[in-house]
mmCIF file of N, CA and C in Angstrom:
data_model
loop_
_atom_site.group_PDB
_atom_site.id
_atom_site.type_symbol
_atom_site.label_atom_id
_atom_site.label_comp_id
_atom_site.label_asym_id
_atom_site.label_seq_id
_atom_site.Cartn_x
_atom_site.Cartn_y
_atom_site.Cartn_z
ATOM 1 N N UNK X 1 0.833 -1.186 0.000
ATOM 2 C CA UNK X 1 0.000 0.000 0.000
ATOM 3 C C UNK X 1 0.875 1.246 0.000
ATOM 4 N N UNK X 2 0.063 2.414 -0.768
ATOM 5 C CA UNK X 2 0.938 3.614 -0.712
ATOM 6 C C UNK X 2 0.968 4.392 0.889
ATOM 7 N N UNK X 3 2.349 4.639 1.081
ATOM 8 C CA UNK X 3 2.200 5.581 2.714
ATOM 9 C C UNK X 3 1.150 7.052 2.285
ATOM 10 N N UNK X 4 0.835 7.480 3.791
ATOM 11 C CA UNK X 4 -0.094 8.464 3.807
ATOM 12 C C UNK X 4 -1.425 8.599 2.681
ATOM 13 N N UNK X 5 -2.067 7.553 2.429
ATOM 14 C CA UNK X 5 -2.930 7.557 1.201
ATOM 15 C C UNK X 5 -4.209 6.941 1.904
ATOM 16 N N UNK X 6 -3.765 5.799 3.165
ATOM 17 C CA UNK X 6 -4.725 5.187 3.272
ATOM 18 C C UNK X 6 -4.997 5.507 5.058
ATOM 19 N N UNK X 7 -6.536 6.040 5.013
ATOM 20 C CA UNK X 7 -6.723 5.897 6.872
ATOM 21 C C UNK X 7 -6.596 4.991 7.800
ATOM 22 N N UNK X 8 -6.087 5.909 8.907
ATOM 23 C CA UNK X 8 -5.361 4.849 9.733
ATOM 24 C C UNK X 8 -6.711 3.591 10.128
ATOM 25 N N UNK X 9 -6.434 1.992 9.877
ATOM 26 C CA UNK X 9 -7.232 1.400 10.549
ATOM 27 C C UNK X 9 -6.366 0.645 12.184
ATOM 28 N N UNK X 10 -7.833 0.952 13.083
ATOM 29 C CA UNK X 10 -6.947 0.883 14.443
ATOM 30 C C UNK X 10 -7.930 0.513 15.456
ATOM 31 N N UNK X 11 -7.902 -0.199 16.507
ATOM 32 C CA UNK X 11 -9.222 -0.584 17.297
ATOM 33 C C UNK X 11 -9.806 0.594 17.864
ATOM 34 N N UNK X 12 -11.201 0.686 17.521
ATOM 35 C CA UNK X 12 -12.406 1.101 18.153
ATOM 36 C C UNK X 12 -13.329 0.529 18.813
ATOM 37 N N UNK X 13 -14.204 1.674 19.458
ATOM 38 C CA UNK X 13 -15.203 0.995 20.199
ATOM 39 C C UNK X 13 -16.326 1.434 19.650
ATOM 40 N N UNK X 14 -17.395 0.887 19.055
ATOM 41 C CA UNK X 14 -18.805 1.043 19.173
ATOM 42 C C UNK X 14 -19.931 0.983 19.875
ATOM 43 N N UNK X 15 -20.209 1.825 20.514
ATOM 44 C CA UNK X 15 -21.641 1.695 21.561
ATOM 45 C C UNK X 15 -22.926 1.927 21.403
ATOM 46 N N UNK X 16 -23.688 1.008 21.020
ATOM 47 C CA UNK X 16 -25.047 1.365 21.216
ATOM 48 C C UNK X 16 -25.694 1.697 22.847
ATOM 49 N N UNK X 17 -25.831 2.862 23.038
ATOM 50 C CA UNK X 17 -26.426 3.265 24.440
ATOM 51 C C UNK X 17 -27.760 2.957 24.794
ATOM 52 N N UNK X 18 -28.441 2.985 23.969
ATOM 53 C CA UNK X 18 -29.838 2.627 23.958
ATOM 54 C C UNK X 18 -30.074 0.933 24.076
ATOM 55 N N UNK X 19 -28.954 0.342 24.061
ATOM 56 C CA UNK X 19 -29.112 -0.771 24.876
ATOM 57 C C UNK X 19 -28.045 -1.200 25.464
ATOM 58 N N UNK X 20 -27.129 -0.627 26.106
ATOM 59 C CA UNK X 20 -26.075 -1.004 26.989
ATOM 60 C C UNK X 20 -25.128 -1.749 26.583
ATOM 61 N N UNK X 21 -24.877 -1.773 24.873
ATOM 62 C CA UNK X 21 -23.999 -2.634 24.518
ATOM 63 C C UNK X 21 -22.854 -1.979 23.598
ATOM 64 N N UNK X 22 -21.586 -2.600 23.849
ATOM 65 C CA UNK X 22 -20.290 -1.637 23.070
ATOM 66 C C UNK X 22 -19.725 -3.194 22.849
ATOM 67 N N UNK X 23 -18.728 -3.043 21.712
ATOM 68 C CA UNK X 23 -17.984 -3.831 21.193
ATOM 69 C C UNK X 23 -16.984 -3.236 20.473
ATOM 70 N N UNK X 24 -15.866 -4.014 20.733
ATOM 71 C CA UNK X 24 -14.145 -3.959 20.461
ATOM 72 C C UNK X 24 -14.083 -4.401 18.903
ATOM 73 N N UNK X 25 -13.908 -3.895 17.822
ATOM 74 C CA UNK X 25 -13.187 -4.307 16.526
ATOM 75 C C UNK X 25 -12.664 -2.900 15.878
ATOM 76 N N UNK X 26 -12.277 -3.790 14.667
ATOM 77 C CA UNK X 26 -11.174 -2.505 14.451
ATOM 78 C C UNK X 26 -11.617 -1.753 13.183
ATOM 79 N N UNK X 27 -11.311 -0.477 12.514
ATOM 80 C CA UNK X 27 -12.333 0.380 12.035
ATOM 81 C C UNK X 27 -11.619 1.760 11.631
ATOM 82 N N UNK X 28 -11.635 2.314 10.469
ATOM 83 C CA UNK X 28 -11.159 3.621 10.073
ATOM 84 C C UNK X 28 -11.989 4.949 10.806
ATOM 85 N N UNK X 29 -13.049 4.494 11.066
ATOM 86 C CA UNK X 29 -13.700 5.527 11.804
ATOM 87 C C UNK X 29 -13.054 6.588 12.817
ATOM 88 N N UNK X 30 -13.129 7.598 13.047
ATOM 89 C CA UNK X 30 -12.612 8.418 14.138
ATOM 90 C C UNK X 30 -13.517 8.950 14.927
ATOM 91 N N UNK X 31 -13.184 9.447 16.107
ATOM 92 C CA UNK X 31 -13.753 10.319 17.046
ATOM 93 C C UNK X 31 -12.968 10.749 18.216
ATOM 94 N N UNK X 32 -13.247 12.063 18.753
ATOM 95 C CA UNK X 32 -12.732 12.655 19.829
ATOM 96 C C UNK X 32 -12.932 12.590 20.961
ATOM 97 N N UNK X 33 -13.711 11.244 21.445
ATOM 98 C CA UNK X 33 -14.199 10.794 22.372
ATOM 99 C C UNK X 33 -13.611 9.625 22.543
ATOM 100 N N UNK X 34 -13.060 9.186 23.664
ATOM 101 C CA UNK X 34 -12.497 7.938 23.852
ATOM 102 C C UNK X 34 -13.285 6.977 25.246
ATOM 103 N N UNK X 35 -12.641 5.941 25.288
ATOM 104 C CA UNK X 35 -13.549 5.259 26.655
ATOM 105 C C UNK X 35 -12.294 3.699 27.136
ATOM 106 N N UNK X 36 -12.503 4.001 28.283
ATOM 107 C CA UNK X 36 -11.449 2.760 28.536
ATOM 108 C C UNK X 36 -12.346 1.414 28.390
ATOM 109 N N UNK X 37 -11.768 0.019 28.433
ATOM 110 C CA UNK X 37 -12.194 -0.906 27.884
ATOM 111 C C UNK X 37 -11.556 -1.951 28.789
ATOM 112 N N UNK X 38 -12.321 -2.945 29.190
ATOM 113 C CA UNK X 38 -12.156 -3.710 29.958
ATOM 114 C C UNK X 38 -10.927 -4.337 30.000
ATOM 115 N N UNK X 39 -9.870 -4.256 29.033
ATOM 116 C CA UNK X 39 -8.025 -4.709 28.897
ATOM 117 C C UNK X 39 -7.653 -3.609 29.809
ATOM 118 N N UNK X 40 -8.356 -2.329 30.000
ATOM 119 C CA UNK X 40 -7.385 -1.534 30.572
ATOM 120 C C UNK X 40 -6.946 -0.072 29.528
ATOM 121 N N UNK X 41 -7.239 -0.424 28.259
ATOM 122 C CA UNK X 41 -6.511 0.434 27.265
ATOM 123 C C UNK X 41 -7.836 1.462 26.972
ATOM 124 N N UNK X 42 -7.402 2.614 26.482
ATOM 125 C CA UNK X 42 -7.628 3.815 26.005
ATOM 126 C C UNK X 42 -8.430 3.383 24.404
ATOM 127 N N UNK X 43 -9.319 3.590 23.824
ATOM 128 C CA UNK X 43 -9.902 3.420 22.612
ATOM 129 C C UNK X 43 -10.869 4.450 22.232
ATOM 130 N N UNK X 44 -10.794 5.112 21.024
ATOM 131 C CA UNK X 44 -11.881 5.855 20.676
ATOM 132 C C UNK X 44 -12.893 5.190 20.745
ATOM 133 N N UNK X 45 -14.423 6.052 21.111
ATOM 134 C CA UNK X 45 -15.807 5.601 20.959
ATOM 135 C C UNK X 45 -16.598 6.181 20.170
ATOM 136 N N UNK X 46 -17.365 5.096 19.082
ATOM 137 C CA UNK X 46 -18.028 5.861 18.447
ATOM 138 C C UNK X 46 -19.570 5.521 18.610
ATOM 139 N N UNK X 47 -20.259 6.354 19.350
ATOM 140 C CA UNK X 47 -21.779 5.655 19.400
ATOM 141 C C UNK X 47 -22.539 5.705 18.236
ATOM 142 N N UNK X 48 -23.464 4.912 18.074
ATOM 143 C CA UNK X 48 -24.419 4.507 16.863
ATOM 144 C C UNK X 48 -25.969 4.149 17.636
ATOM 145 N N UNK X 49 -26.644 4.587 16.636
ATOM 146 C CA UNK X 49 -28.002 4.907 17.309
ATOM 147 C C UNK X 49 -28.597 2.947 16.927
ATOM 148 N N UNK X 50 -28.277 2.079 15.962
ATOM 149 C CA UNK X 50 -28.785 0.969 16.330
ATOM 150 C C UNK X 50 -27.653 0.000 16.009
ATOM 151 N N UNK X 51 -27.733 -1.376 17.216
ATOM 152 C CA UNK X 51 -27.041 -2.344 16.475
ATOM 153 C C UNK X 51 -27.564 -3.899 16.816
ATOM 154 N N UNK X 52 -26.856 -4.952 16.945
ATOM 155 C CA UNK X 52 -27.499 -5.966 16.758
ATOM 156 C C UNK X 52 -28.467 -6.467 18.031
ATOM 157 N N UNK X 53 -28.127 -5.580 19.198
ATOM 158 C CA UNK X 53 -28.332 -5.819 20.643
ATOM 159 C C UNK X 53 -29.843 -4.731 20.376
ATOM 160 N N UNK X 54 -29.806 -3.877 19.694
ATOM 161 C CA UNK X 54 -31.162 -3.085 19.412
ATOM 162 C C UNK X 54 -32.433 -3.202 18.394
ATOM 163 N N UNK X 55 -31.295 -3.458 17.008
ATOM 164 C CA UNK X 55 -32.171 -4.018 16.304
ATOM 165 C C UNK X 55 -33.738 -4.885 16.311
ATOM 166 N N UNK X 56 -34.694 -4.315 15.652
ATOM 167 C CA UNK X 56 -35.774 -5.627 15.757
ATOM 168 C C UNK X 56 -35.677 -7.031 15.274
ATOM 169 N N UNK X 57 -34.835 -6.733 14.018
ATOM 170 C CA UNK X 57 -34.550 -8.206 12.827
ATOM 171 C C UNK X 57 -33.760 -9.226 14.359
ATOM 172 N N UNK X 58 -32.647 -8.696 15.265
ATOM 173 C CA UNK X 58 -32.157 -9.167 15.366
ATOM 174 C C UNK X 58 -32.440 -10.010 16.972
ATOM 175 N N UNK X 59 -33.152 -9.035 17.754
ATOM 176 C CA UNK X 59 -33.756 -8.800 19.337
ATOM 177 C C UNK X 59 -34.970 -9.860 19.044
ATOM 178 N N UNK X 60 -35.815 -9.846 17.877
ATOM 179 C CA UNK X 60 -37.198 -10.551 17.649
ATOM 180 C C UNK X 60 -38.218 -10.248 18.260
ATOM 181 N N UNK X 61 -37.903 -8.113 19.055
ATOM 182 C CA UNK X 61 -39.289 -7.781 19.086
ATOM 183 C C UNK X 61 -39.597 -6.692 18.253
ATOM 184 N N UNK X 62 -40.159 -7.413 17.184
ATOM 185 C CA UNK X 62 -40.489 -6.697 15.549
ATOM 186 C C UNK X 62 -41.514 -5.649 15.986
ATOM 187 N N UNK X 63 -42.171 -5.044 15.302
ATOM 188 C CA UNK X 63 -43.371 -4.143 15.774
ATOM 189 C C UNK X 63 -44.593 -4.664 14.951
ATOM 190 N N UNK X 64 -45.706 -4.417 14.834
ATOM 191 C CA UNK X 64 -46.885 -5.166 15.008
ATOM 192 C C UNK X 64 -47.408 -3.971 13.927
ATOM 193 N N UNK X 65 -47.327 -3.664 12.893
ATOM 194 C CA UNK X 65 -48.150 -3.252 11.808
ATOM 195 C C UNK X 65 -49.422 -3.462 11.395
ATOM 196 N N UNK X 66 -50.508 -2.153 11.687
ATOM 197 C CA UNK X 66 -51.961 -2.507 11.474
ATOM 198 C C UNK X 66 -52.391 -2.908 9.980
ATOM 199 N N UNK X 67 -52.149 -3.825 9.795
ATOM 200 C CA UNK X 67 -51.949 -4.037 7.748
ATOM 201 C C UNK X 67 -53.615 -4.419 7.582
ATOM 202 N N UNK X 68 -54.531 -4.817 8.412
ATOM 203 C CA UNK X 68 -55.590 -4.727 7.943
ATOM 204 C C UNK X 68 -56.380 -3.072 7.542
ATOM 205 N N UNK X 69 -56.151 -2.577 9.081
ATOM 206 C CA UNK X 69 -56.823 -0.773 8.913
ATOM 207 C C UNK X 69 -55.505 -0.240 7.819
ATOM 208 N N UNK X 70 -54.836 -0.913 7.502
ATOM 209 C CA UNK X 70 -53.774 -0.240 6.108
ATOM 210 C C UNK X 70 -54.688 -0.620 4.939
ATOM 211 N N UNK X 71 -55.043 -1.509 4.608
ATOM 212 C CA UNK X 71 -55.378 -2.270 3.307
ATOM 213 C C UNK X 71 -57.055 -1.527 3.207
ATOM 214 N N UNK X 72 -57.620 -1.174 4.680
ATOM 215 C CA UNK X 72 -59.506 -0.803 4.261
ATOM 216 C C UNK X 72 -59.006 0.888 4.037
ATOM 217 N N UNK X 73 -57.579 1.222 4.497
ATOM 218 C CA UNK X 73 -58.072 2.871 4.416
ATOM 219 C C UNK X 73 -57.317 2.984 2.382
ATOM 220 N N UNK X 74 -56.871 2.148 2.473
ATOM 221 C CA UNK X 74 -56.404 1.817 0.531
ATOM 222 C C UNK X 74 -57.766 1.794 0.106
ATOM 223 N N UNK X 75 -58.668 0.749 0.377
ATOM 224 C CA UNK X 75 -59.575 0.951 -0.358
ATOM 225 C C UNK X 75 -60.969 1.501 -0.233
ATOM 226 N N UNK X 76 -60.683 2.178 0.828
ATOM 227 C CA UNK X 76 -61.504 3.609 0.924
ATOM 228 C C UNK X 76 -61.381 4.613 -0.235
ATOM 229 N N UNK X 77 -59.958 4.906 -0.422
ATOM 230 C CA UNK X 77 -59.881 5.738 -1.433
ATOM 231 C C UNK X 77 -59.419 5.621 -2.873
ATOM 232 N N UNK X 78 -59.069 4.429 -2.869
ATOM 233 C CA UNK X 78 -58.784 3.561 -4.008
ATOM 234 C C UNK X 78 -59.784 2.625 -5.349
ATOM 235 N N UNK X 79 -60.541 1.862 -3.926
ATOM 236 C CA UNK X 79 -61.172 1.268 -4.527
ATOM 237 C C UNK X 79 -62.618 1.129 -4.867
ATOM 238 N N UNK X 80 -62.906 0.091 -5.762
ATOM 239 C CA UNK X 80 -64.382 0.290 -6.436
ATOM 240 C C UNK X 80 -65.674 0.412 -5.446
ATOM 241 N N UNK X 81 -66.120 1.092 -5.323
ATOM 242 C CA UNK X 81 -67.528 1.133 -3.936
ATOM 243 C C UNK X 81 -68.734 0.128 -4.574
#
């Protein structure tokens, strides 16, 4: 690889706060916020508003979509009377 061309990749931390979960991998990302980490060491943090600990696909509590009152207010205005 060419020097100075490519961003530094280097361990980070990612935290989803909204559910109490952070994880250690490594990542070009930056930030000016750092957080110590259970080794002891110093790591930037970058929070993110969802991840697999938040997610619905992934948690399996999906949300409950009214698809019937969806489909009569379609053909309220849609369809043939």
């Amino acid at each position: 690889m060419k020097k100075n061309l490519h961003p530094a990749y280097r361990p980070v931390v990612f935290r989803d706060a909204s559910a109490g979960y952070a994880f250690l991998t490594r990542s070009t990302a930056t930030s000016g916020r750092t957080v110590e980490w259970t080794d002891g060491n110093v790591y930037p943090v970058v929070d993110v508003d969802v991840s697999s600990a938040s997610h619905p696909f992934y948690t399996g509590r999906n949300r409950v979509l009214d698809s019937a009152g969806r489909v009569e207010r379609f053909n309220q205005r849609y369809g043939k009377h």
